[in-house]
Coordinates of C-alpha atoms in Angstrom, one line a residue:
X24 CA 118.2 125.1 113.0
X25 CA 114.6 125.4 115.3
X26 CA 112.0 124.5 113.2
X27 CA 108.5 126.7 113.7
X28 CA 105.5 126.2 116.0
X29 CA 103.2 126.1 114.5
X30 CA 101.6 128.9 116.6
X31 CA 104.2 131.2 114.6
X32 CA 103.9 129.7 111.5
X33 CA 100.0 130.2 111.3
X34 CA 100.7 134.5 112.8
X35 CA 100.4 136.8 109.7
X36 CA 101.5 140.3 109.7
X37 CA 98.6 142.6 107.7
X38 CA 100.6 146.3 106.3
X39 CA 96.9 147.8 105.7
X40 CA 95.1 150.9 107.4
X41 CA 93.0 149.9 110.0
X42 CA 89.3 150.6 109.5
X43 CA 86.9 151.7 111.3
X44 CA 84.2 148.8 111.2
X45 CA 85.6 145.8 112.7
X46 CA 86.2 143.7 109.9
X47 CA 85.7 139.7 109.8
X48 CA 87.6 137.5 107.8
X49 CA 87.7 133.0 107.3
X50 CA 90.3 130.8 107.5
X51 CA 90.4 127.2 106.8
X52 CA 86.3 127.7 107.1
X53 CA 87.4 129.7 110.9
X54 CA 85.4 133.2 111.3
X55 CA 88.0 135.4 112.8
X56 CA 88.0 139.0 114.0
X57 CA 90.5 141.3 112.3
X58 CA 90.1 143.6 114.6
X59 CA 89.3 143.1 117.8
X60 CA 89.4 146.5 120.2
X61 CA 91.5 149.8 119.7
X62 CA 94.0 148.2 121.9
X63 CA 95.1 146.0 118.5
X64 CA 94.9 148.7 116.3
X65 CA 96.9 150.6 117.4
X66 CA 99.8 148.0 118.0
X67 CA 99.4 147.9 114.1
X68 CA 99.7 151.5 114.1
X69 CA 102.4 151.2 116.0
X70 CA 104.0 148.0 113.6
X71 CA 103.2 149.4 110.6
X72 CA 105.1 153.1 111.8
X73 CA 108.2 150.9 112.5
X74 CA 108.3 148.6 109.4
X75 CA 108.2 152.1 107.6
X76 CA 110.8 153.5 109.3
X77 CA 112.7 150.6 108.7
X78 CA 112.5 150.5 105.4
X79 CA 113.6 153.7 104.5
X80 CA 116.6 153.6 106.7
X81 CA 117.8 150.4 105.6
X82 CA 117.0 151.7 102.5
X83 CA 119.6 154.7 102.7
X84 CA 122.5 152.3 104.0
X85 CA 122.1 150.3 101.1
X86 CA 122.7 154.0 98.5
X87 CA 125.4 154.5 100.9
X88 CA 127.3 151.5 100.4
X89 CA 127.5 151.2 104.8
X90 CA 127.6 147.1 106.1
X91 CA 128.3 148.0 110.0
X92 CA 126.6 146.1 112.0
X93 CA 124.2 148.4 113.5
X94 CA 123.2 148.2 110.0
X95 CA 122.8 145.0 109.4
X96 CA 120.9 144.8 112.6
X97 CA 118.3 147.3 111.0
X98 CA 118.2 145.8 108.0
X99 CA 117.7 142.0 110.4
X100 CA 114.9 143.4 112.2
X101 CA 113.0 144.8 109.6
X102 CA 113.1 140.8 107.3
X103 CA 111.9 139.5 111.0
X104 CA 108.3 141.1 110.6
X105 CA 109.2 140.8 106.6
X106 CA 110.8 138.6 105.0
X107 CA 109.8 138.7 101.5
X108 CA 111.2 142.4 100.7
X109 CA 113.9 141.3 98.3
X110 CA 115.8 144.6 98.2
X111 CA 117.0 144.5 101.8
X112 CA 118.1 140.4 101.2
X113 CA 120.7 142.1 97.6
X114 CA 121.7 144.6 100.2
X115 CA 122.9 141.9 103.5
X116 CA 124.7 139.7 100.1
X117 CA 126.9 143.0 99.2
X118 CA 127.2 143.9 102.6
X119 CA 128.7 139.9 104.0
X120 CA 130.6 139.8 99.8
X121 CA 132.7 142.9 101.5
X122 CA 132.9 142.0 104.8
X123 CA 133.3 138.1 104.5
X124 CA 137.3 139.3 102.3
X125 CA 139.1 141.0 105.8
X126 CA 137.2 138.3 107.9
X127 CA 139.0 136.1 110.1
X128 CA 138.3 134.0 112.3
X129 CA 135.7 134.1 114.6
X130 CA 134.1 138.2 113.4
X131 CA 134.4 135.4 109.9
X132 CA 132.1 132.2 111.7
X133 CA 129.9 135.1 113.5
X134 CA 128.7 136.3 110.4
X135 CA 128.0 134.3 108.5
X136 CA 126.3 132.3 111.4
X137 CA 124.3 135.8 111.8
X138 CA 123.0 135.0 108.4
X139 CA 121.5 131.2 108.6
X140 CA 119.6 132.2 113.1
X141 CA 118.7 135.5 110.0
X142 CA 116.7 132.9 107.5
X143 CA 115.6 130.7 109.9
X144 CA 113.6 133.0 111.8
X145 CA 111.6 134.2 107.9
X146 CA 111.0 130.7 107.0
X147 CA 109.4 131.0 110.6
X148 CA 107.6 133.3 110.1
X149 CA 106.7 132.5 106.4
X150 CA 107.2 128.9 105.5
X151 CA 107.3 129.4 101.8
X152 CA 110.1 133.1 101.4
X153 CA 111.0 133.2 98.2
X154 CA 113.6 135.7 99.3
X155 CA 115.0 133.3 102.8
X156 CA 114.9 130.2 100.6
X157 CA 117.0 132.2 97.7
X158 CA 119.7 133.5 100.8
X159 CA 120.1 130.4 101.9
X160 CA 121.5 128.6 98.8
X161 CA 122.8 131.3 98.3
X162 CA 126.0 131.0 100.8
X163 CA 125.7 127.4 99.8
X164 CA 127.2 128.3 96.6
X165 CA 129.6 130.2 98.3
X166 CA 130.3 126.8 100.5
X167 CA 129.4 129.2 103.9
X168 CA 127.3 126.1 105.0
X169 CA 127.6 122.5 105.1
X170 CA 125.1 120.5 102.1
X171 CA 124.7 117.6 104.6
X172 CA 123.8 119.2 107.0
X173 CA 121.7 121.0 105.4
X174 CA 120.0 118.1 104.2
X175 CA 119.4 116.9 107.4
X176 CA 117.8 120.6 108.6
X177 CA 115.5 120.2 104.9
X178 CA 114.1 116.2 105.7
X179 CA 113.4 117.9 109.5
X180 CA 111.1 120.2 108.0
X181 CA 109.6 118.6 105.8
X182 CA 109.1 116.8 108.7
X183 CA 106.8 119.9 110.3
X184 CA 105.5 120.9 106.3
X185 CA 106.1 118.1 104.3
X186 CA 103.8 119.7 101.4
X187 CA 105.8 122.3 101.5
X188 CA 108.2 123.2 97.5
X189 CA 110.5 125.0 99.0
X190 CA 111.7 123.1 100.4
X191 CA 110.7 120.1 98.1
X192 CA 113.5 122.5 95.8
X193 CA 116.4 123.7 98.1
X194 CA 115.7 119.4 98.5
X195 CA 116.3 119.1 95.2
X196 CA 119.5 121.4 95.0
X197 CA 121.7 120.2 97.4
X198 CA 121.1 116.3 96.2
X199 CA 122.4 117.0 93.0
X200 CA 125.6 119.4 94.5
X201 CA 125.8 116.5 97.3
X202 CA 125.6 114.1 94.7
X203 CA 122.6 112.0 96.5
X204 CA 122.0 109.2 94.0
X205 CA 118.1 109.4 92.5
X206 CA 117.1 105.1 94.1
X207 CA 117.8 107.4 97.9
X208 CA 115.8 110.3 97.1
X209 CA 113.0 107.4 95.7
X210 CA 112.9 106.0 98.7
X211 CA 112.3 109.1 100.8
X212 CA 109.9 110.1 98.6
X213 CA 108.2 106.6 98.6
X214 CA 108.7 107.1 102.6
X215 CA 107.0 111.6 102.6
X216 CA 104.2 109.3 100.8
X217 CA 103.3 106.3 102.6
X218 CA 103.0 109.3 105.9
X219 CA 101.1 111.0 103.8
X220 CA 99.2 110.1 100.5
X221 CA 97.9 113.4 100.6
X222 CA 101.3 114.9 100.1
X223 CA 101.3 116.0 96.2
X224 CA 105.1 117.0 96.6
X225 CA 106.2 113.9 96.9
X226 CA 104.7 112.3 94.3
X227 CA 105.8 114.9 91.9
X228 CA 109.4 114.4 93.2
X229 CA 109.0 110.5 92.5
X230 CA 108.4 112.0 88.8
X231 CA 111.1 113.5 87.7
X232 CA 113.2 110.6 89.1
X233 CA 111.5 107.9 88.1
X234 CA 112.6 109.5 84.5
X235 CA 115.3 110.6 85.1
X236 CA 116.7 107.2 85.9
X237 CA 115.0 105.2 83.1
X238 CA 116.9 107.8 80.9
X239 CA 119.4 107.0 82.3
X240 CA 119.9 103.6 82.4
X241 CA 118.6 103.7 78.6
X242 CA 122.0 105.7 78.2
X243 CA 123.4 102.7 80.0
X244 CA 122.1 100.6 76.7
X245 CA 123.0 102.8 74.5
X246 CA 126.2 104.5 74.8
X247 CA 126.0 107.4 71.7
X248 CA 122.5 108.1 73.7
X249 CA 122.4 110.8 76.5
X250 CA 120.9 111.3 79.6
X251 CA 119.4 114.7 78.5
X252 CA 117.6 113.8 74.6
X253 CA 114.8 112.4 73.7
X254 CA 113.3 113.4 77.3
X255 CA 110.1 113.1 76.2
X256 CA 110.2 109.6 74.5
X257 CA 111.6 107.5 77.5
X258 CA 108.7 105.5 79.2
X259 CA 109.3 103.5 82.6
X260 CA 109.9 99.8 82.2
X261 CA 106.5 97.2 83.0
X262 CA 108.8 96.0 85.8
X263 CA 108.8 99.2 87.1
X264 CA 105.3 100.6 86.1
X265 CA 103.7 97.4 87.7
X266 CA 105.4 98.5 91.6
X267 CA 104.4 102.0 90.1
X268 CA 100.9 100.9 90.0
X269 CA 100.7 98.6 93.2
X270 CA 102.3 102.3 95.6
X271 CA 99.4 104.0 93.7
X272 CA 96.7 101.4 94.0
X273 CA 97.0 101.2 97.7
X274 CA 96.6 105.6 98.3
X275 CA 92.8 105.4 95.7
X276 CA 91.8 102.3 98.9
X277 CA 93.0 104.1 102.1
X278 CA 92.5 107.7 100.4
X279 CA 90.0 107.7 97.1
X280 CA 88.5 111.5 97.0
X281 CA 92.5 112.9 97.5
X282 CA 93.8 114.2 93.9
X283 CA 97.0 113.9 94.7
X284 CA 97.3 109.9 94.1
X285 CA 95.2 110.7 90.8
X286 CA 97.2 113.4 88.9
X287 CA 100.2 110.5 89.8
X288 CA 98.2 107.9 88.6
X289 CA 97.8 109.7 84.5
X290 CA 101.8 110.6 84.8
X291 CA 101.5 105.9 84.8
X292 CA 98.7 106.0 82.4
X293 CA 100.7 108.2 79.7
X294 CA 103.5 105.2 80.1
X295 CA 101.3 102.7 80.5
X296 CA 100.1 104.2 76.6
X297 CA 103.5 104.5 74.6
X298 CA 104.3 103.4 71.7
X299 CA 107.4 100.5 73.5
X300 CA 104.2 98.8 76.0
X301 CA 101.4 98.9 73.0
X302 CA 103.9 97.4 70.4
X303 CA 104.6 94.4 73.8
X304 CA 101.3 93.9 74.5
X305 CA 101.8 94.5 78.2
X306 CA 99.3 98.4 77.7
X307 CA 95.6 95.8 76.7
X308 CA 97.4 94.0 79.5
X309 CA 98.0 96.6 82.2
X310 CA 94.5 98.7 80.5
X311 CA 92.0 95.2 81.2
X312 CA 93.7 95.0 85.2
X313 CA 93.3 98.4 85.9
X314 CA 88.9 98.3 85.1
X315 CA 88.7 95.5 87.0
X316 CA 90.9 97.0 89.7
X317 CA 88.2 100.5 88.8
X318 CA 85.8 98.6 88.9
X319 CA 85.9 97.4 93.2
X320 CA 86.7 100.6 93.9
X321 CA 83.0 101.7 93.2
X322 CA 81.7 98.7 95.0
X323 CA 83.4 100.4 97.9
X324 CA 82.4 103.8 95.9
X325 CA 80.2 103.7 93.8
X326 CA 80.1 107.4 93.9
X327 CA 83.7 108.9 93.4
X328 CA 84.7 110.7 91.1
X329 CA 88.1 110.2 90.4
X330 CA 87.5 107.0 90.0
X331 CA 84.3 107.1 87.7
X332 CA 86.6 109.5 85.7
X333 CA 89.9 107.2 85.6
X334 CA 86.9 103.9 84.3
X335 CA 86.3 106.2 81.8
X336 CA 89.5 107.5 80.2
X337 CA 90.4 102.7 80.3
X338 CA 88.0 102.3 78.6
X339 CA 87.9 104.8 75.7
X340 CA 91.2 102.5 75.2
X341 CA 89.5 99.8 74.4
X342 CA 88.4 101.5 70.6
X343 CA 85.2 102.9 69.4
X344 CA 84.8 98.8 67.5
X345 CA 83.6 98.5 71.1
X346 CA 80.5 99.3 71.7
X347 CA 80.0 98.2 75.3
X348 CA 82.3 99.9 76.5
X349 CA 81.5 102.8 74.9
X350 CA 77.6 103.4 75.4
X351 CA 79.5 102.7 79.3
X352 CA 81.8 105.2 79.2
X353 CA 79.5 107.3 77.7
X354 CA 76.5 106.4 80.6
X355 CA 79.9 107.7 83.0
X356 CA 80.1 111.2 82.2
X357 CA 76.1 112.0 82.3
X358 CA 76.7 110.7 85.4
X359 CA 79.8 112.5 86.4
X360 CA 77.3 115.5 85.5
X361 CA 75.1 114.6 87.9
X362 CA 77.2 114.2 90.5
X363 CA 79.7 117.3 89.6
X364 CA 77.8 119.7 88.4
X365 CA 80.9 122.3 88.8
X366 CA 82.0 120.2 85.9
X367 CA 79.0 119.6 84.1
X368 CA 80.0 121.3 81.1
X369 CA 83.7 119.6 80.7
X370 CA 81.7 116.1 81.1
X371 CA 79.7 117.1 78.2
X372 CA 82.5 118.2 75.8
X373 CA 84.4 115.0 76.2
X374 CA 82.2 112.9 75.6
X375 CA 80.5 114.9 72.3
X376 CA 83.6 114.8 71.8
X377 CA 84.3 110.9 72.0
X378 CA 81.1 110.8 70.1
X379 CA 82.4 113.3 66.9
X380 CA 85.5 110.5 67.0
X381 CA 83.2 107.3 66.4
X382 CA 80.8 108.4 63.8
X383 CA 83.8 108.8 61.9

């Protein structure tokens, strides 16, 4: 598996007919010429013509059930240009199933290797191609590749593109198939998060793993429970919550304006408000600790939208009877309307709802 280089992944292919006037496009804030000169227009026209011819040819082969080497090479050429032609991938799967029934030895190995080589090229072209990832999974499900090898290659791809949600989903598929422990996968997410606190995919994976691990713990303690019952009523233990708060605090103090950690923080806070934690006093204790941490962060970042929003939500949990906290919460929403005017109506609505609720 050859990891795609940056310039190959970034390169895009357009199939629209070139216009006469020179067009401009903005990519990540950088203006680029989409049509530089007559030569580039001719090249694009040539590529579009080739694509159209290949597509028609491959559809014809599929209709004829022609699974020989020549037609499959045409199909590969088509998918190297555009990896998202699902009909072409379906055709290859039909061809592979038909030919593997009678293939032996080197011929079988060659057929399989051709498929993996093609998916590699397709993912170099478009690392987020649904069709290419599905084809790769299809190969593994039929025992045509080692899950251990795939898991290693998946890790390498995440080193290149750490937030590719297709790759994360593929890793979940491989881990489940191989029986990799949730604890090992949790350690992997910790490593990826520590490499980059902005890795939303790793934070999301962590929520899935922690919920499943807690669910399994409860199922073990209660023999009549199933790991798949009461999912929405399962909360992390106070010990685990303490560990996770420590991790997400590192993200805040490193990159306070990055939203990835804050979304994970909301998920943690939801667990903290669980009935069991409200009853054992953990919620109140944790809320006060978090309020203090937010105040410390505001001393460093007094206009941080995410810190202010978190503090406002924390103050609400003190209850409507705490008039001082209510007044501070209202003033925070007023400040948010000023520093984040695009969401002014949202902050206004939330504030008005709290005022209405406290007056009941």
